[in-house]
Structure formats: structure tokens, C-alpha cells
Coordinates of C-alpha atoms in Angstrom, one line a residue:
M200 CA 126.3 74.2 94.0
G201 CA 127.1 74.9 97.7
R202 CA 129.9 77.2 96.8
Y203 CA 127.8 79.1 94.3
V204 CA 125.0 79.7 96.8
A205 CA 127.6 80.9 99.4
R206 CA 129.1 83.3 96.9
R207 CA 125.7 84.7 96.0
L208 CA 124.8 85.2 99.7
L209 CA 128.1 87.0 100.3
L210 CA 127.5 89.3 97.3
A211 CA 124.0 90.1 98.8
I212 CA 125.6 91.9 101.8
P213 CA 127.0 94.9 99.9
V214 CA 123.8 95.1 97.8
M215 CA 121.6 95.3 100.9
I216 CA 123.9 97.9 102.5
G217 CA 123.9 100.0 99.4
A218 CA 120.1 99.8 99.0
S219 CA 119.5 100.6 102.6
F220 CA 121.8 103.6 102.4
L221 CA 120.1 105.0 99.3
I222 CA 116.7 104.7 100.8
F223 CA 117.9 106.2 104.1
A224 CA 119.5 109.1 102.1
M225 CA 116.3 109.7 100.1
V226 CA 114.1 109.8 103.3
Y227 CA 116.6 112.1 104.9
A228 CA 116.4 114.4 101.9
L229 CA 112.6 114.8 102.0
P230 CA 111.5 118.4 102.8
G231 CA 109.9 119.2 106.1
D232 CA 110.4 118.3 109.8
P233 CA 108.9 115.0 110.9
I234 CA 109.1 116.0 114.6
R235 CA 107.1 119.2 114.1
A236 CA 104.6 117.2 112.1
L237 CA 103.8 115.0 115.1
G238 CA 102.1 117.9 116.8
G239 CA 99.6 118.4 114.0
D240 CA 97.5 121.5 114.6
R241 CA 99.0 122.0 118.1
P242 CA 102.8 122.5 117.7
L243 CA 105.1 120.9 120.2
S244 CA 107.1 123.0 122.6
P245 CA 110.7 123.9 121.6
G246 CA 112.0 121.8 124.4
V247 CA 110.1 118.7 123.4
V248 CA 111.2 119.2 119.8
A249 CA 114.8 119.5 120.8
E250 CA 114.6 116.4 123.0
L251 CA 113.0 114.3 120.2
R252 CA 115.5 115.4 117.6
A253 CA 118.3 114.4 119.9
Q254 CA 116.7 111.1 120.7
Y255 CA 116.3 110.1 117.1
N256 CA 119.7 111.6 116.0
L257 CA 118.1 114.1 113.6
N258 CA 120.7 116.7 114.5
D259 CA 123.5 114.5 113.2
P260 CA 124.8 114.5 109.6
L261 CA 123.4 111.8 107.2
V262 CA 126.5 109.6 107.4
V263 CA 126.5 109.7 111.2
Q264 CA 122.8 108.9 111.3
Y265 CA 123.2 105.9 109.0
G266 CA 126.3 104.7 110.9
K267 CA 124.2 104.6 114.1
Y268 CA 121.4 102.9 112.3
V269 CA 123.7 100.2 111.0
G270 CA 125.3 99.8 114.5
N271 CA 121.8 99.1 116.0
L272 CA 120.9 96.9 113.1
L273 CA 123.9 94.6 113.7
Q274 CA 122.6 94.1 117.2
G275 CA 119.2 93.1 115.9
D276 CA 117.5 96.5 116.6
L277 CA 115.7 98.0 113.6
G278 CA 114.9 101.1 115.6
T279 CA 111.6 102.7 116.5
D280 CA 109.3 105.1 114.8
F281 CA 108.5 108.6 116.0
R282 CA 105.6 107.3 118.1
G283 CA 107.8 104.8 120.0
R284 CA 106.7 101.6 118.2
Q285 CA 109.4 99.1 117.4
V286 CA 110.0 98.7 113.6
I287 CA 110.3 94.9 114.0
D288 CA 106.8 94.8 115.5
T289 CA 105.4 96.8 112.5
I290 CA 107.0 94.5 110.1
S291 CA 105.9 91.3 111.9
Q292 CA 102.3 92.6 111.9
R293 CA 102.2 93.8 108.3
L294 CA 104.4 91.2 106.5
P295 CA 101.9 88.3 106.7
V296 CA 99.3 90.3 104.9
T297 CA 101.6 91.2 102.1
A298 CA 102.9 87.6 101.9
Q299 CA 99.4 86.2 101.5
L300 CA 98.6 88.8 98.9
T301 CA 101.8 88.0 97.0
L302 CA 101.1 84.3 97.2
V303 CA 97.7 84.7 95.7
A304 CA 99.0 87.0 93.0
I305 CA 101.8 84.5 92.1
L306 CA 99.3 81.7 91.8
F307 CA 97.1 83.7 89.5
E308 CA 100.2 84.8 87.5
A309 CA 101.7 81.3 87.1
V310 CA 98.5 79.2 86.6
I311 CA 96.5 81.5 84.4
G312 CA 99.5 83.0 82.6
I313 CA 101.2 79.7 81.8
I314 CA 97.9 77.9 80.7
A315 CA 96.9 80.9 78.5
G316 CA 100.4 81.0 77.0
V317 CA 100.6 77.3 76.3
L318 CA 97.1 77.3 74.6
A319 CA 98.1 80.3 72.5
G320 CA 101.5 78.9 71.6
I321 CA 100.2 75.5 70.4
R322 CA 97.5 77.1 68.4
R323 CA 99.4 80.0 66.9
N324 CA 97.4 82.5 64.9
G325 CA 94.2 80.8 66.1
F326 CA 91.3 82.3 68.0
L327 CA 92.9 81.6 71.5
D328 CA 96.3 83.1 70.3
N329 CA 94.6 86.3 69.1
L330 CA 92.5 86.5 72.3
V331 CA 95.6 86.2 74.5
L332 CA 97.5 88.8 72.5
V333 CA 94.6 91.3 72.5
S334 CA 93.6 90.8 76.2
S335 CA 97.2 91.0 77.4
T336 CA 97.9 94.2 75.5
L337 CA 94.7 95.7 77.0
I338 CA 95.6 94.7 80.5
V339 CA 99.1 96.0 80.3
S340 CA 97.9 99.4 78.9
I341 CA 95.6 100.1 81.9
P342 CA 97.3 101.6 85.0
I343 CA 97.0 99.4 88.0
L344 CA 95.3 102.2 90.0
V345 CA 92.5 102.4 87.4
L346 CA 92.3 98.6 87.1
A347 CA 92.0 98.3 90.9
F348 CA 89.1 100.8 91.1
V349 CA 87.3 99.2 88.1
A350 CA 87.6 95.7 89.5
Q351 CA 86.5 96.9 92.9
Y352 CA 83.4 98.6 91.4
V353 CA 82.4 95.9 88.9
F354 CA 83.2 92.7 90.8
G355 CA 82.7 94.0 94.3
L356 CA 80.0 96.6 94.3
Q357 CA 77.9 95.7 91.2
L358 CA 78.2 91.9 91.1
G359 CA 78.9 91.4 94.7
L360 CA 81.3 88.5 94.0
F361 CA 84.2 89.6 96.2
P362 CA 84.8 91.8 99.3
I363 CA 86.1 95.2 98.4
S364 CA 87.9 96.2 101.6
G365 CA 89.7 94.8 104.6
L366 CA 90.4 91.2 105.7
G367 CA 86.9 90.3 107.0
E368 CA 86.6 87.3 104.7
G369 CA 89.9 85.7 105.3
W370 CA 91.7 84.3 102.3
Y371 CA 88.7 85.2 100.1
S372 CA 89.5 88.8 100.8
F373 CA 92.8 88.4 98.9
L374 CA 91.3 87.0 95.6
L375 CA 90.3 90.3 94.0
P376 CA 93.3 92.4 95.1
G377 CA 95.6 89.4 94.3
L378 CA 94.2 89.3 90.7
V379 CA 94.6 93.0 90.3
L380 CA 98.2 92.9 91.6
A381 CA 99.0 90.0 89.3
S382 CA 97.2 91.4 86.2
G383 CA 100.2 93.1 84.6
S384 CA 102.6 90.3 85.3
L385 CA 100.1 87.7 84.3
A386 CA 99.9 89.3 80.8
Y387 CA 103.6 89.2 80.5
V388 CA 103.8 85.6 81.6
A389 CA 101.1 84.6 79.0
R390 CA 102.9 86.3 76.2
L391 CA 106.3 85.0 77.3
T392 CA 105.0 81.5 77.5
R393 CA 103.3 81.8 74.2
T394 CA 106.4 82.9 72.4
S395 CA 108.6 80.3 74.1
V396 CA 106.2 77.4 73.4
A397 CA 105.6 78.5 69.8
E398 CA 109.4 78.6 69.2
N399 CA 110.0 75.2 70.8
M400 CA 107.2 73.6 68.9
R401 CA 109.3 74.1 65.7
A402 CA 112.4 72.6 67.3
D403 CA 114.0 69.4 66.0
Y404 CA 113.4 67.4 69.2
V405 CA 109.7 68.1 69.0
R406 CA 109.5 66.9 65.4
T407 CA 111.5 63.8 66.5
A408 CA 109.0 63.1 69.3
R409 CA 106.1 63.4 66.9
A410 CA 107.8 61.1 64.4
K411 CA 108.1 58.5 67.2
G412 CA 104.3 58.5 67.5
L413 CA 104.1 60.1 70.9
P414 CA 100.7 61.6 71.9
N415 CA 100.3 65.3 71.5
R416 CA 99.8 65.8 75.2
T417 CA 103.1 64.1 76.0
V418 CA 105.0 66.1 73.4
V419 CA 103.6 69.4 74.8
V420 CA 104.0 68.6 78.5
R421 CA 107.2 66.5 78.7
H422 CA 109.2 68.0 75.9
T423 CA 107.9 71.5 74.8
L424 CA 106.7 72.9 78.1
R425 CA 109.7 71.9 80.2
N426 CA 112.1 73.8 77.9
S427 CA 109.7 76.7 77.5
L428 CA 109.5 77.3 81.3
I429 CA 113.1 78.5 81.8
P430 CA 112.5 82.1 80.8
V431 CA 109.0 82.0 82.5
V432 CA 110.5 80.9 85.8
T433 CA 113.1 83.6 85.5
F434 CA 110.4 86.2 85.1
I435 CA 108.2 84.9 87.9
G436 CA 111.1 84.5 90.3
A437 CA 112.2 88.1 89.8
D438 CA 108.6 89.2 90.0
I439 CA 108.0 87.9 93.5
G440 CA 110.1 90.7 95.0
N441 CA 108.5 93.2 92.7
L442 CA 105.0 92.2 93.7
M443 CA 105.9 92.4 97.4
G444 CA 107.4 95.8 97.0
G445 CA 104.8 97.1 94.5
A446 CA 101.7 96.3 96.5
I447 CA 101.4 99.9 97.7
V448 CA 98.5 100.9 95.3
T449 CA 96.7 97.6 95.7
E450 CA 96.8 97.6 99.5
S451 CA 95.8 101.2 99.6
V452 CA 92.7 100.8 97.3
F453 CA 91.6 97.6 99.1
N454 CA 92.5 98.8 102.6
L455 CA 94.9 95.9 103.3
P456 CA 97.3 96.6 106.2
G457 CA 100.4 95.2 104.5
V458 CA 104.0 96.4 104.2
G459 CA 103.2 98.3 101.0
R460 CA 100.7 100.4 102.9
A461 CA 103.2 100.8 105.7
I462 CA 105.9 102.1 103.2
F463 CA 103.4 104.7 101.8
D464 CA 102.4 105.9 105.2
S465 CA 106.0 106.0 106.5
V466 CA 107.3 108.0 103.5
R467 CA 104.6 110.5 104.0
Q468 CA 105.4 110.8 107.6
Q469 CA 109.2 110.7 107.0
E470 CA 109.6 107.6 109.2
G471 CA 113.1 106.8 108.0
A472 CA 113.7 103.7 110.2
V473 CA 110.4 102.1 109.1
V474 CA 111.1 102.7 105.4
V475 CA 114.7 101.5 105.5
G476 CA 113.8 98.4 107.5
I477 CA 111.0 97.3 105.2
V478 CA 112.9 98.1 102.0
T479 CA 116.0 96.3 103.2
L480 CA 113.8 93.3 103.9
M481 CA 112.3 93.5 100.3
V482 CA 115.8 93.6 98.8
F483 CA 116.6 90.4 100.7
F484 CA 113.5 88.7 99.4
F485 CA 114.4 89.9 95.9
I486 CA 117.9 88.5 96.1
F487 CA 116.7 85.2 97.7
F488 CA 114.1 84.5 95.1
N489 CA 116.5 85.2 92.3
L490 CA 118.8 82.7 93.9
V491 CA 116.0 80.1 94.0
V492 CA 115.4 80.7 90.3
D493 CA 119.1 80.1 89.5
V494 CA 118.9 76.8 91.5
L495 CA 115.7 75.8 89.6
Y496 CA 117.5 76.2 86.3
A497 CA 119.5 73.0 87.1
V498 CA 116.2 71.2 87.8
L499 CA 114.6 72.3 84.5
D500 CA 117.6 71.9 82.4
P501 CA 120.1 69.1 83.4
R502 CA 122.8 70.6 81.1
I503 CA 123.2 73.5 83.6
R504 CA 125.8 73.0 86.2
Y505 CA 127.1 75.4 88.9
D506 CA 130.7 75.2 90.1

């Protein structure tokens, strides 16, 4: 197991370098001049523009810029944005918000999705099964931007059940945006769990457990559910990184100052150092959580061994 984890961590290094270079290149290729945009309606003097371009290496070719960025990165310096703020400070301020939002979304996704999928799987073609299939199809078909505004209007403005903006209510402020962020993944988890449970309910070991006279709850929880969770854990583990990186719309609609919002603002302002720093961190999280999923396989299925 230790050697397997070490190999995966070593393979993560070229993946992170490649991802950061691609993002750096795409930000570099955006049209416009970020230095001139700093002045807004009052353009900066040519001398100030030239000084800032030299300070941020904007006159260098792409490869040279990226080489200098990696050199600073190896020294623990993620760089500064065009307003002089350290990128590491921006990440440290924004990341806890996105982490809390992602945690709430994962809880919704796992708890509601798995419970709905199990109930639908053990009562296949029944009312609950049809309800899960119809509701999950409906949720997946609605764009998250539309879903966010509808949830904000109905549950926030009309019913007054949840705050609709900011972090004034603490953890309670994350419930509605967390549910919106998790909605699409929750539907997939429910359908995946339902399919896996329904398939395993027809397996020989389940029929053997029933023949031994075991209670239905024991058959479902100890035998069926444990084997059915392997594909579900795979999806949820991979989805953690997707949720953290895909919170741009949710954080923008609900005015949450997380890294998703920071990525959106930085792309618009061509803040290459901020975008690359945050995206590289997201890639690391994605790789890490996929590694955790692989390790969990051995817990869920004792037959799996890593050399």
C-alpha cells in the first residue's frame, strides 16, 4: 500500500505541472492588456505601464514567464496580483469558504443521494423508484444557474427559510447554496446507488443471506449496501474536486467570497498568477481525493490489494 501511494504521489507531479502550464498559457492568450485595464477610465502613463510590465514579466515570451513562475513557486512564492496582493493570502482567505461550501454539498450528495438510491433500489418499479427517477431527471435537466436563482427566489425570498446572500448566518448560510451545488451530483448518486443496489439484490449471496433467515435490514445494510457503495464512492471521491472547482456560479449567485468567485474575477482581470495558483491547488485536491478513493476500495472490498 505504501509503495502504491508513493507512486501515485510521484505521478501527480507531472500532472500538476502540465495543468498549471495549460492554465498559464490560456490566461496568457486572453486578448487585452491587464496593465492598461488597471487604470480604468484614467489610463496610466506610458512610464508606469512599462514599469509594471517589466515588474510582472509581461514582456517576456510565454515559456520564459512560466519558467520564472515555476522558479518562484519552488521557493514557496505563488506570486502577486497586479494590485500587489500575495496570491497565497488570497487563497488562504477564500479557500475556507469554498471548503465549507463543498463539505455541505458532499453531505447533501452522500446522505440524500444514497438514502434515495437505496430506497428506490430495494423497491424497484415502485412509487419511490419512479419518484427518484423522475426527480433526478428533472434536476439534471435544469442548468445550475437557473436552479440557483429559482432556489434563491423560492426558499429565500418567498418562504424566508434560508439567507440568500453572504455569510451573515454562519454555517446556515451554506445550506441553500450547498444544496444547489450538490443538486446535479446528488441526482447522479441516487441513480447510481439505485442501479447498483437493484443489481446486487439479485446476487447469489443476497439470496443465500435471505435463505439463512437474516432480517431484511441486515441483508440490505451488511451485504447489499457495502458492495453497492464501491461505484458510488468512486463518483463522490472524484466529485469533491469537481465541486470545489465548479463553485463559480453558486458562489457568484449567493455572493460567497470563495475560490470559485476568485477564479471568475481573476480570469476577467487576466490575473494569471491567481488563476494558476488556485487551479493548481484544485488539481492537487482532485488527485488527493482520487487517491483516498482508491485506498477506500480496500476497506469496502477485502479482495482488493495494492502491491
